[in-house]
PDB file of C-alpha atoms in Angstrom:
ATOM      1  CA  MET B   1     -85.200 144.868  67.160  1.00  0.00           C
ATOM      2  CA  ILE B   2     -86.017 143.149  70.439  1.00  0.00           C
ATOM      3  CA  GLN B   3     -83.405 140.630  71.516  1.00  0.00           C
ATOM      4  CA  THR B   4     -84.702 137.545  73.261  1.00  0.00           C
ATOM      5  CA  ILE B   5     -82.552 135.848  75.862  1.00  0.00           C
ATOM      6  CA  ALA B   6     -82.632 132.079  75.694  1.00  0.00           C
ATOM      7  CA  PRO B   7     -83.576 130.451  79.011  1.00  0.00           C
ATOM      8  CA  ARG B   8     -80.768 128.758  80.861  1.00  0.00           C
ATOM      9  CA  SER B   9     -80.830 124.983  81.057  1.00  0.00           C
ATOM     10  CA  LEU B  10     -78.869 122.255  82.812  1.00  0.00           C
ATOM     11  CA  THR B  11     -78.798 118.468  82.522  1.00  0.00           C
ATOM     12  CA  LEU B  12     -78.290 116.359  85.632  1.00  0.00           C
ATOM     13  CA  GLY B  13     -77.163 112.749  85.419  1.00  0.00           C
ATOM     14  CA  HIS B  14     -78.634 110.667  88.256  1.00  0.00           C
ATOM     15  CA  LEU B  15     -76.450 107.582  88.664  1.00  0.00           C
ATOM     16  CA  TYR B  16     -78.154 104.352  89.747  1.00  0.00           C
ATOM     17  CA  PRO B  17     -81.518 105.856  90.787  1.00  0.00           C
ATOM     18  CA  ASP B  18     -83.028 102.388  91.364  1.00  0.00           C
ATOM     19  CA  GLN B  19     -80.144 100.841  93.290  1.00  0.00           C
ATOM     20  CA  LEU B  20     -78.816 103.753  95.361  1.00  0.00           C
ATOM     21  CA  ASN B  21     -81.822 105.548  96.818  1.00  0.00           C
ATOM     22  CA  LEU B  22     -81.774 105.188 100.621  1.00  0.00           C
ATOM     23  CA  TYR B  23     -82.924 107.654 103.294  1.00  0.00           C
ATOM     24  CA  GLY B  24     -84.615 110.198 101.043  1.00  0.00           C
ATOM     25  CA  ASP B  25     -81.623 110.847  98.781  1.00  0.00           C
ATOM     26  CA  ARG B  26     -84.004 111.368  95.851  1.00  0.00           C
ATOM     27  CA  GLY B  27     -85.119 114.508  97.668  1.00  0.00           C
ATOM     28  CA  ASN B  28     -81.793 116.029  96.651  1.00  0.00           C
ATOM     29  CA  ILE B  29     -82.822 115.737  92.997  1.00  0.00           C
ATOM     30  CA  LEU B  30     -86.250 117.236  93.684  1.00  0.00           C
ATOM     31  CA  THR B  31     -84.656 120.157  95.525  1.00  0.00           C
ATOM     32  CA  LEU B  32     -82.284 120.973  92.684  1.00  0.00           C
ATOM     33  CA  GLN B  33     -85.144 120.730  90.214  1.00  0.00           C
ATOM     34  CA  ARG B  34     -87.432 123.005  92.231  1.00  0.00           C
ATOM     35  CA  ARG B  35     -84.788 125.641  92.969  1.00  0.00           C
ATOM     36  CA  CYS B  36     -83.930 125.785  89.276  1.00  0.00           C
ATOM     37  CA  GLN B  37     -87.597 125.949  88.278  1.00  0.00           C
ATOM     38  CA  LEU B  38     -88.245 128.918  90.571  1.00  0.00           C
ATOM     39  CA  ARG B  39     -85.500 130.803  88.718  1.00  0.00           C
ATOM     40  CA  GLY B  40     -86.599 129.883  85.214  1.00  0.00           C
ATOM     41  CA  ILE B  41     -83.791 127.358  84.738  1.00  0.00           C
ATOM     42  CA  ASN B  42     -84.766 124.137  83.002  1.00  0.00           C
ATOM     43  CA  LEU B  43     -83.154 121.185  84.805  1.00  0.00           C
ATOM     44  CA  ARG B  44     -83.433 117.963  82.824  1.00  0.00           C
ATOM     45  CA  ILE B  45     -82.937 114.743  84.801  1.00  0.00           C
ATOM     46  CA  VAL B  46     -81.432 111.695  83.107  1.00  0.00           C
ATOM     47  CA  GLY B  47     -81.184 108.366  84.928  1.00  0.00           C
ATOM     48  CA  LEU B  48     -78.042 106.291  84.389  1.00  0.00           C
ATOM     49  CA  GLY B  49     -78.458 102.681  85.456  1.00  0.00           C
ATOM     50  CA  VAL B  50     -76.308  99.569  85.335  1.00  0.00           C
ATOM     51  CA  GLY B  51     -75.032  99.074  81.795  1.00  0.00           C
ATOM     52  CA  ASP B  52     -75.422 102.716  80.733  1.00  0.00           C
ATOM     53  CA  ALA B  53     -72.324 104.571  79.596  1.00  0.00           C
ATOM     54  CA  LEU B  54     -71.601 108.078  80.888  1.00  0.00           C
ATOM     55  CA  ALA B  55     -70.798 110.608  78.157  1.00  0.00           C
ATOM     56  CA  PRO B  56     -69.455 113.603  80.110  1.00  0.00           C
ATOM     57  CA  ASP B  57     -70.328 116.192  77.456  1.00  0.00           C
ATOM     58  CA  GLU B  58     -74.033 115.370  77.846  1.00  0.00           C
ATOM     59  CA  TYR B  59     -74.304 116.516  81.485  1.00  0.00           C
ATOM     60  CA  ASP B  60     -73.775 119.576  83.660  1.00  0.00           C
ATOM     61  CA  LEU B  61     -74.157 117.968  87.122  1.00  0.00           C
ATOM     62  CA  LEU B  62     -73.984 114.425  88.450  1.00  0.00           C
ATOM     63  CA  PHE B  63     -75.540 112.807  91.533  1.00  0.00           C
ATOM     64  CA  ILE B  64     -75.014 109.387  93.081  1.00  0.00           C
ATOM     65  CA  GLY B  65     -76.814 108.301  96.253  1.00  0.00           C
ATOM     66  CA  GLY B  66     -76.419 105.606  98.880  1.00  0.00           C
ATOM     67  CA  GLY B  67     -77.354 101.936  99.091  1.00  0.00           C
ATOM     68  CA  GLN B  68     -76.848  98.792 101.122  1.00  0.00           C
ATOM     69  CA  ASP B  69     -73.745  96.642 100.728  1.00  0.00           C
ATOM     70  CA  LYS B  70     -75.573  93.999  98.659  1.00  0.00           C
ATOM     71  CA  GLU B  71     -76.651  96.694  96.190  1.00  0.00           C
ATOM     72  CA  GLN B  72     -73.248  98.359  96.044  1.00  0.00           C
ATOM     73  CA  ALA B  73     -71.334  95.334  94.716  1.00  0.00           C
ATOM     74  CA  PRO B  74     -72.847  95.265  91.188  1.00  0.00           C
ATOM     75  CA  VAL B  75     -72.864  99.057  91.134  1.00  0.00           C
ATOM     76  CA  ALA B  76     -69.168  99.190  92.043  1.00  0.00           C
ATOM     77  CA  GLN B  77     -68.296  96.929  89.115  1.00  0.00           C
ATOM     78  CA  ASP B  78     -70.432  98.910  86.678  1.00  0.00           C
ATOM     79  CA  LEU B  79     -69.109 102.234  87.944  1.00  0.00           C
ATOM     80  CA  TYR B  80     -65.540 101.109  87.379  1.00  0.00           C
ATOM     81  CA  GLU B  81     -66.035  99.326  84.049  1.00  0.00           C
ATOM     82  CA  MET B  82     -68.811 101.312  82.332  1.00  0.00           C
ATOM     83  CA  LYS B  83     -68.770 104.815  83.751  1.00  0.00           C
ATOM     84  CA  GLY B  84     -65.305 105.284  85.199  1.00  0.00           C
ATOM     85  CA  ILE B  85     -63.614 106.960  82.231  1.00  0.00           C
ATOM     86  CA  GLY B  86     -66.548 109.303  81.593  1.00  0.00           C
ATOM     87  CA  LEU B  87     -66.921 110.180  85.265  1.00  0.00           C
ATOM     88  CA  TRP B  88     -63.216 110.912  85.658  1.00  0.00           C
ATOM     89  CA  ALA B  89     -63.295 113.132  82.571  1.00  0.00           C
ATOM     90  CA  ALA B  90     -66.303 115.035  83.938  1.00  0.00           C
ATOM     91  CA  ILE B  91     -64.687 115.576  87.338  1.00  0.00           C
ATOM     92  CA  GLU B  92     -61.355 116.696  85.862  1.00  0.00           C
ATOM     93  CA  ASP B  93     -63.345 119.180  83.761  1.00  0.00           C
ATOM     94  CA  ASP B  94     -64.817 120.616  87.006  1.00  0.00           C
ATOM     95  CA  MET B  95     -68.321 119.255  86.616  1.00  0.00           C
ATOM     96  CA  PRO B  96     -70.157 119.456  89.985  1.00  0.00           C
ATOM     97  CA  VAL B  97     -70.720 115.982  91.456  1.00  0.00           C
ATOM     98  CA  LEU B  98     -72.549 115.141  94.680  1.00  0.00           C
ATOM     99  CA  ALA B  99     -71.953 111.640  96.055  1.00  0.00           C
ATOM    100  CA  VAL B 100     -73.808 110.555  99.207  1.00  0.00           C
ATOM    101  CA  CYS B 101     -72.917 107.654 101.523  1.00  0.00           C
ATOM    102  CA  GLY B 102     -72.481 104.552  99.324  1.00  0.00           C
ATOM    103  CA  GLY B 103     -71.811 106.759  96.322  1.00  0.00           C
ATOM    104  CA  TYR B 104     -69.176 108.608  98.336  1.00  0.00           C
ATOM    105  CA  GLN B 105     -67.518 105.329  99.302  1.00  0.00           C
ATOM    106  CA  LEU B 106     -67.384 104.179  95.678  1.00  0.00           C
ATOM    107  CA  LEU B 107     -65.586 107.345  94.598  1.00  0.00           C
ATOM    108  CA  ALA B 108     -62.765 106.543  97.039  1.00  0.00           C
ATOM    109  CA  HIS B 109     -60.097 103.838  96.530  1.00  0.00           C
ATOM    110  CA  TYR B 110     -62.027 100.910  97.978  1.00  0.00           C
ATOM    111  CA  TYR B 111     -64.741  99.782 100.389  1.00  0.00           C
ATOM    112  CA  ARG B 112     -63.938  96.808 102.623  1.00  0.00           C
ATOM    113  CA  PRO B 113     -67.230  95.269 103.830  1.00  0.00           C
ATOM    114  CA  ALA B 114     -67.609  93.299 107.037  1.00  0.00           C
ATOM    115  CA  GLU B 115     -67.834  90.151 104.903  1.00  0.00           C
ATOM    116  CA  GLY B 116     -66.712  89.435 101.386  1.00  0.00           C
ATOM    117  CA  PRO B 117     -64.116  90.914  99.080  1.00  0.00           C
ATOM    118  CA  ASP B 118     -63.189  94.572  98.768  1.00  0.00           C
ATOM    119  CA  MET B 119     -65.195  96.687  96.363  1.00  0.00           C
ATOM    120  CA  ARG B 120     -62.913  98.655  94.097  1.00  0.00           C
ATOM    121  CA  GLY B 121     -63.677 102.368  93.819  1.00  0.00           C
ATOM    122  CA  LEU B 122     -62.641 104.982  91.294  1.00  0.00           C
ATOM    123  CA  GLY B 123     -60.088 106.693  93.542  1.00  0.00           C
ATOM    124  CA  VAL B 124     -61.422 110.187  92.890  1.00  0.00           C
ATOM    125  CA  PHE B 125     -60.996 110.856  96.589  1.00  0.00           C
ATOM    126  CA  ASP B 126     -57.766 109.785  98.263  1.00  0.00           C
ATOM    127  CA  ALA B 127     -59.745 107.854 100.861  1.00  0.00           C
ATOM    128  CA  TRP B 128     -60.808 104.336 101.796  1.00  0.00           C
ATOM    129  CA  THR B 129     -63.615 102.780 103.835  1.00  0.00           C
ATOM    130  CA  ILE B 130     -63.539  99.837 106.230  1.00  0.00           C
ATOM    131  CA  HIS B 131     -66.554  98.192 107.857  1.00  0.00           C
ATOM    132  CA  LYS B 132     -65.247  96.817 111.148  1.00  0.00           C
ATOM    133  CA  GLY B 133     -68.111  94.384 111.718  1.00  0.00           C
ATOM    134  CA  ALA B 134     -71.299  94.136 113.751  1.00  0.00           C
ATOM    135  CA  GLN B 135     -69.402  94.569 117.028  1.00  0.00           C
ATOM    136  CA  THR B 136     -68.631  98.180 116.083  1.00  0.00           C
ATOM    137  CA  PRO B 137     -71.615 100.541 116.535  1.00  0.00           C
ATOM    138  CA  ARG B 138     -72.999 102.183 113.405  1.00  0.00           C
ATOM    139  CA  CYS B 139     -72.601 105.907 112.907  1.00  0.00           C
ATOM    140  CA  ILE B 140     -76.244 106.909 113.050  1.00  0.00           C
ATOM    141  CA  GLY B 141     -78.207 110.029 113.942  1.00  0.00           C
ATOM    142  CA  ASP B 142     -78.447 113.734 113.225  1.00  0.00           C
ATOM    143  CA  ILE B 143     -75.205 115.445 112.269  1.00  0.00           C
ATOM    144  CA  ALA B 144     -73.985 119.023 111.870  1.00  0.00           C
ATOM    145  CA  LEU B 145     -70.705 120.245 110.469  1.00  0.00           C
ATOM    146  CA  ARG B 146     -68.873 123.453 109.745  1.00  0.00           C
ATOM    147  CA  TRP B 147     -68.646 124.087 106.013  1.00  0.00           C
ATOM    148  CA  ASN B 148     -66.531 127.150 105.294  1.00  0.00           C
ATOM    149  CA  ASP B 149     -68.138 129.757 107.581  1.00  0.00           C
ATOM    150  CA  GLN B 150     -71.568 128.125 107.605  1.00  0.00           C
ATOM    151  CA  THR B 151     -73.187 124.930 108.834  1.00  0.00           C
ATOM    152  CA  LEU B 152     -74.503 121.868 107.039  1.00  0.00           C
ATOM    153  CA  VAL B 153     -76.988 119.498 108.672  1.00  0.00           C
ATOM    154  CA  GLY B 154     -78.308 116.061 107.847  1.00  0.00           C
ATOM    155  CA  PHE B 155     -78.773 112.481 108.980  1.00  0.00           C
ATOM    156  CA  GLU B 156     -76.092 109.808 108.832  1.00  0.00           C
ATOM    157  CA  ASN B 157     -76.432 106.016 108.966  1.00  0.00           C
ATOM    158  CA  HIS B 158     -73.348 104.054 107.958  1.00  0.00           C
ATOM    159  CA  GLY B 159     -71.355 101.109 109.244  1.00  0.00           C
ATOM    160  CA  GLY B 160     -68.228 101.825 107.248  1.00  0.00           C
ATOM    161  CA  ARG B 161     -65.495 104.120 108.535  1.00  0.00           C
ATOM    162  CA  THR B 162     -63.902 106.358 105.918  1.00  0.00           C
ATOM    163  CA  TYR B 163     -60.343 107.649 106.297  1.00  0.00           C
ATOM    164  CA  LEU B 164     -58.826 110.456 104.243  1.00  0.00           C
ATOM    165  CA  GLY B 165     -55.350 110.606 102.795  1.00  0.00           C
ATOM    166  CA  THR B 166     -54.437 113.878 101.101  1.00  0.00           C
ATOM    167  CA  THR B 167     -58.025 114.738 100.162  1.00  0.00           C
ATOM    168  CA  PRO B 168     -59.466 117.591 102.263  1.00  0.00           C
ATOM    169  CA  PRO B 169     -62.764 116.992 104.088  1.00  0.00           C
ATOM    170  CA  LEU B 170     -66.020 118.672 103.144  1.00  0.00           C
ATOM    171  CA  GLY B 171     -66.236 120.021 106.697  1.00  0.00           C
ATOM    172  CA  ARG B 172     -65.495 119.544 110.379  1.00  0.00           C
ATOM    173  CA  VAL B 173     -68.001 117.771 112.598  1.00  0.00           C
ATOM    174  CA  LEU B 174     -69.772 119.884 115.216  1.00  0.00           C
ATOM    175  CA  LYS B 175     -72.027 117.061 116.441  1.00  0.00           C
ATOM    176  CA  GLY B 176     -72.272 113.533 115.113  1.00  0.00           C
ATOM    177  CA  SER B 177     -69.813 110.945 113.802  1.00  0.00           C
ATOM    178  CA  GLY B 178     -68.792 112.043 110.327  1.00  0.00           C
ATOM    179  CA  ASN B 179     -66.375 109.925 108.312  1.00  0.00           C
ATOM    180  CA  ASN B 180     -65.266 107.628 111.104  1.00  0.00           C
ATOM    181  CA  ALA B 181     -66.250 108.997 114.569  1.00  0.00           C
ATOM    182  CA  GLU B 182     -62.537 109.444 115.289  1.00  0.00           C
ATOM    183  CA  ASP B 183     -60.868 112.392 113.573  1.00  0.00           C
ATOM    184  CA  GLY B 184     -63.683 114.954 113.298  1.00  0.00           C
ATOM    185  CA  ASN B 185     -63.707 115.002 109.498  1.00  0.00           C
ATOM    186  CA  GLU B 186     -66.821 114.676 107.359  1.00  0.00           C
ATOM    187  CA  GLY B 187     -66.939 114.074 103.657  1.00  0.00           C
ATOM    188  CA  ALA B 188     -64.328 114.769 101.018  1.00  0.00           C
ATOM    189  CA  VAL B 189     -63.745 117.280  98.221  1.00  0.00           C
ATOM    190  CA  TYR B 190     -61.859 116.978  94.957  1.00  0.00           C
ATOM    191  CA  ARG B 191     -62.225 119.850  92.472  1.00  0.00           C
ATOM    192  CA  ASN B 192     -66.054 120.262  92.237  1.00  0.00           C
ATOM    193  CA  ALA B 193     -66.808 116.717  93.434  1.00  0.00           C
ATOM    194  CA  PHE B 194     -68.277 116.473  96.942  1.00  0.00           C
ATOM    195  CA  GLY B 195     -68.580 113.251  98.938  1.00  0.00           C
ATOM    196  CA  THR B 196     -70.579 113.142 102.170  1.00  0.00           C
ATOM    197  CA  TYR B 197     -72.445 110.878 104.575  1.00  0.00           C
ATOM    198  CA  LEU B 198     -75.222 113.450 105.070  1.00  0.00           C
ATOM    199  CA  HIS B 199     -78.635 112.067 104.150  1.00  0.00           C
ATOM    200  CA  GLY B 200     -81.778 113.533 105.484  1.00  0.00           C
ATOM    201  CA  SER B 201     -81.896 114.587 102.766  1.00  0.00           C
ATOM    202  CA  LEU B 202     -79.004 116.982 102.447  1.00  0.00           C
ATOM    203  CA  LEU B 203     -80.120 119.657  99.996  1.00  0.00           C
ATOM    204  CA  PRO B 204     -83.670 120.412 101.257  1.00  0.00           C
ATOM    205  CA  LYS B 205     -82.258 121.470 104.641  1.00  0.00           C
ATOM    206  CA  ASN B 206     -79.191 123.230 103.218  1.00  0.00           C
ATOM    207  CA  PRO B 207     -80.371 125.670 100.535  1.00  0.00           C
ATOM    208  CA  HIS B 208     -76.986 127.403 100.454  1.00  0.00           C
ATOM    209  CA  PHE B 209     -75.249 124.156  99.482  1.00  0.00           C
ATOM    210  CA  ALA B 210     -77.900 123.333  96.874  1.00  0.00           C
ATOM    211  CA  ASP B 211     -77.381 126.761  95.304  1.00  0.00           C
ATOM    212  CA  HIS B 212     -73.620 126.293  95.426  1.00  0.00           C
ATOM    213  CA  LEU B 213     -73.948 123.199  93.206  1.00  0.00           C
ATOM    214  CA  ILE B 214     -76.345 124.924  90.808  1.00  0.00           C
ATOM    215  CA  GLU B 215     -74.136 127.971  90.464  1.00  0.00           C
ATOM    216  CA  LEU B 216     -71.021 125.887  89.906  1.00  0.00           C
ATOM    217  CA  ALA B 217     -72.849 124.163  87.053  1.00  0.00           C
ATOM    218  CA  LEU B 218     -74.059 127.450  85.551  1.00  0.00           C
ATOM    219  CA  ARG B 219     -70.631 129.071  85.725  1.00  0.00           C
ATOM    220  CA  ARG B 220     -69.030 126.035  84.129  1.00  0.00           C
ATOM    221  CA  LYS B 221     -71.573 125.923  81.295  1.00  0.00           C
ATOM    222  CA  TYR B 222     -72.096 129.617  80.601  1.00  0.00           C
ATOM    223  CA  GLY B 223     -68.877 131.149  81.930  1.00  0.00           C
ATOM    224  CA  GLN B 224     -70.667 134.098  83.524  1.00  0.00           C
ATOM    225  CA  GLY B 225     -69.669 136.259  86.478  1.00  0.00           C
ATOM    226  CA  THR B 226     -66.876 135.558  88.896  1.00  0.00           C
ATOM    227  CA  SER B 227     -65.047 132.294  89.282  1.00  0.00           C
ATOM    228  CA  PRO B 228     -65.967 129.945  92.144  1.00  0.00           C
ATOM    229  CA  GLY B 229     -64.260 131.128  95.311  1.00  0.00           C
ATOM    230  CA  GLU B 230     -64.249 134.831  94.410  1.00  0.00           C
ATOM    231  CA  PRO B 231     -66.383 137.262  96.458  1.00  0.00           C
ATOM    232  CA  GLY B 232     -70.032 136.935  95.565  1.00  0.00           C
ATOM    233  CA  SER B 233     -69.602 133.617  93.775  1.00  0.00           C
ATOM    234  CA  LEU B 234     -71.640 131.607  96.275  1.00  0.00           C
ATOM    235  CA  ASN B 235     -74.957 133.262  95.567  1.00  0.00           C
ATOM    236  CA  GLY B 236     -74.646 135.962  98.190  1.00  0.00           C
ATOM    237  CA  GLN B 237     -74.322 133.496 101.034  1.00  0.00           C
ATOM    238  CA  PHE B 238     -74.720 135.041 104.457  1.00  0.00           C
ATOM    239  CA  HIS B 239     -72.028 134.609 107.049  1.00  0.00           C
ATOM    240  CA  PRO B 240     -73.652 133.429 110.291  1.00  0.00           C
ATOM    241  CA  ASP B 241     -70.535 134.066 112.356  1.00  0.00           C
ATOM    242  CA  THR B 242     -71.153 137.789 111.850  1.00  0.00           C
ATOM    243  CA  GLU B 243     -73.636 139.388 114.209  1.00  0.00           C
ATOM    244  CA  ASP B 244     -74.573 142.438 112.114  1.00  0.00           C
ATOM    245  CA  ASP B 245     -77.715 142.650 110.034  1.00  0.00           C
ATOM    246  CA  HIS B 246     -76.361 142.676 106.465  1.00  0.00           C
ATOM    247  CA  THR B 247     -79.652 143.091 104.608  1.00  0.00           C
ATOM    248  CA  SER B 248     -79.039 146.782 104.000  1.00  0.00           C
ATOM    249  CA  SER B 249     -75.315 146.399 103.232  1.00  0.00           C
ATOM    250  CA  PRO B 250     -74.419 147.874  99.811  1.00  0.00           C
ATOM    251  CA  GLU B 251     -71.625 145.319  99.492  1.00  0.00           C
ATOM    252  CA  LEU B 252     -74.018 142.431 100.046  1.00  0.00           C
ATOM    253  CA  GLN B 253     -76.590 143.879  97.675  1.00  0.00           C
ATOM    254  CA  SER B 254     -73.873 144.176  95.036  1.00  0.00           C
ATOM    255  CA  ASP B 255     -72.752 140.567  95.578  1.00  0.00           C
ATOM    256  CA  LEU B 256     -76.305 139.316  95.311  1.00  0.00           C
ATOM    257  CA  ALA B 257     -77.045 141.356  92.231  1.00  0.00           C
ATOM    258  CA  SER B 258     -73.974 139.914  90.463  1.00  0.00           C
ATOM    259  CA  SER B 259     -74.892 136.331  91.347  1.00  0.00           C
ATOM    260  CA  LEU B 260     -76.231 134.006  88.698  1.00  0.00           C
ATOM    261  CA  LEU B 261     -79.079 132.981  91.003  1.00  0.00           C
ATOM    262  CA  THR B 262     -81.972 135.094  92.201  1.00  0.00           C
ATOM    263  CA  PRO B 263     -82.383 134.843  96.011  1.00  0.00           C
ATOM    264  CA  LEU B 264     -85.379 132.762  97.097  1.00  0.00           C
ATOM    265  CA  ASP B 265     -87.608 132.929 100.152  1.00  0.00           C
ATOM    266  CA  ASP B 266     -85.889 130.135 102.107  1.00  0.00           C
ATOM    267  CA  ARG B 267     -87.572 130.654 105.484  1.00  0.00           C
ATOM    268  CA  LEU B 268     -88.853 127.085 105.740  1.00  0.00           C
ATOM    269  CA  GLU B 269     -85.542 125.595 104.651  1.00  0.00           C
ATOM    270  CA  TRP B 270     -83.534 127.615 107.179  1.00  0.00           C
ATOM    271  CA  GLU B 271     -86.060 126.854 109.935  1.00  0.00           C
ATOM    272  CA  ALA B 272     -85.680 123.133 109.204  1.00  0.00           C
ATOM    273  CA  HIS B 273     -81.910 123.610 109.254  1.00  0.00           C
ATOM    274  CA  ALA B 274     -82.103 125.444 112.601  1.00  0.00           C
ATOM    275  CA  SER B 275     -84.331 122.756 114.129  1.00  0.00           C
ATOM    276  CA  ILE B 276     -81.616 120.131 113.608  1.00  0.00           C
ATOM    277  CA  LEU B 277     -79.023 122.416 115.184  1.00  0.00           C
ATOM    278  CA  GLU B 278     -81.299 123.070 118.187  1.00  0.00           C
ATOM    279  CA  ARG B 279     -81.876 119.335 118.599  1.00  0.00           C
ATOM    280  CA  LEU B 280     -78.104 118.855 118.705  1.00  0.00           C
ATOM    281  CA  GLY B 281     -77.654 121.609 121.293  1.00  0.00           C
ATOM    282  CA  LEU B 282     -75.912 123.987 118.853  1.00  0.00           C
ATOM    283  CA  HIS B 283     -77.894 127.055 119.896  1.00  0.00           C
ATOM    284  CA  THR B 284     -75.525 129.726 118.578  1.00  0.00           C
ATOM    285  CA  GLU B 285     -75.447 128.074 115.146  1.00  0.00           C
ATOM    286  CA  ALA B 286     -79.251 127.663 115.219  1.00  0.00           C
ATOM    287  CA  ALA B 287     -79.666 131.385 115.902  1.00  0.00           C
ATOM    288  CA  ALA B 288     -77.431 132.137 112.916  1.00  0.00           C
ATOM    289  CA  ALA B 289     -79.568 129.893 110.716  1.00  0.00           C
ATOM    290  CA  LEU B 290     -82.712 131.717 111.826  1.00  0.00           C
ATOM    291  CA  ARG B 291     -81.034 134.998 110.917  1.00  0.00           C
ATOM    292  CA  ASN B 292     -80.481 133.516 107.483  1.00  0.00           C
ATOM    293  CA  ALA B 293     -84.210 132.751 107.299  1.00  0.00           C
ATOM    294  CA  ARG B 294     -85.010 136.379 108.099  1.00  0.00           C
ATOM    295  CA  ASP B 295     -82.348 137.750 105.761  1.00  0.00           C
ATOM    296  CA  ALA B 296     -83.485 135.539 102.893  1.00  0.00           C
ATOM    297  CA  VAL B 297     -86.914 137.140 103.033  1.00  0.00           C
ATOM    298  CA  ASN B 298     -85.565 140.682 103.317  1.00  0.00           C
ATOM    299  CA  VAL B 299     -83.133 140.320 100.443  1.00  0.00           C
ATOM    300  CA  SER B 300     -85.677 138.561  98.256  1.00  0.00           C
ATOM    301  CA  LEU B 301     -88.084 141.450  98.790  1.00  0.00           C
ATOM    302  CA  ALA B 302     -85.364 144.069  98.274  1.00  0.00           C
ATOM    303  CA  LEU B 303     -84.349 142.642  94.920  1.00  0.00           C
ATOM    304  CA  SER B 304     -87.865 141.871  93.683  1.00  0.00           C
TER     305      SER B 304
END
């Protein structure tokens, strides 16, 4: 008897797709969808607008993008009153959540705009945001940060300054402003929830981070392989601080083979990543990204 293996599937909840959609943030959704499709994973996208409740058991990933202050006020109220309990339950159950810019701010304790009352956040991140007024320059431009032993790149454009309490940052700024242009932190992390100011959009230029979110969702749903944080759990990510060519390494091949995700040919993605690093004068990091582009092809061919 031939046993058929059911295809893997995930459901992504896209919070406020009509209100919070600045600076190409929808490209993050398209990237997740495409990278799943190339691996035979069905990613269903469900929009959650104002007035919609969030039932955590119906989703495997959540995304919330950025918007202007005038759009954030009604969203902040709805997020707190309609979706807060469900979102908290999802996050405490280790559901992967990506929150960009305005969405990031609304998952902290509060956002204090330049004018008007504070907007209450959910307090997922022990953080708060203050807009210091038009006299304070915006944090705008290309940005690169150190995430674990790799780099993340993107574009930031925010007037608010975010300050962290006990919550650890997503990464440390290499070039750019980050949370507040003062302390070198960028973003925030709580369990599998990630807040960041990186637009640009984030996931098309950072395939390793996109795959990290997908694999977290797969491991949570299907319970396969190693736990997040164990060797090999990040889809065979390459370590650009290491100079050796790892494509023939038995250890790396083993890590990749045990991953839930088949390696893809990410040459274009890594070249786009490297171009931002070059523009920022981060030549060593750009060279590492180009090695990733080469290695992605070699490993993809080796495992095909």
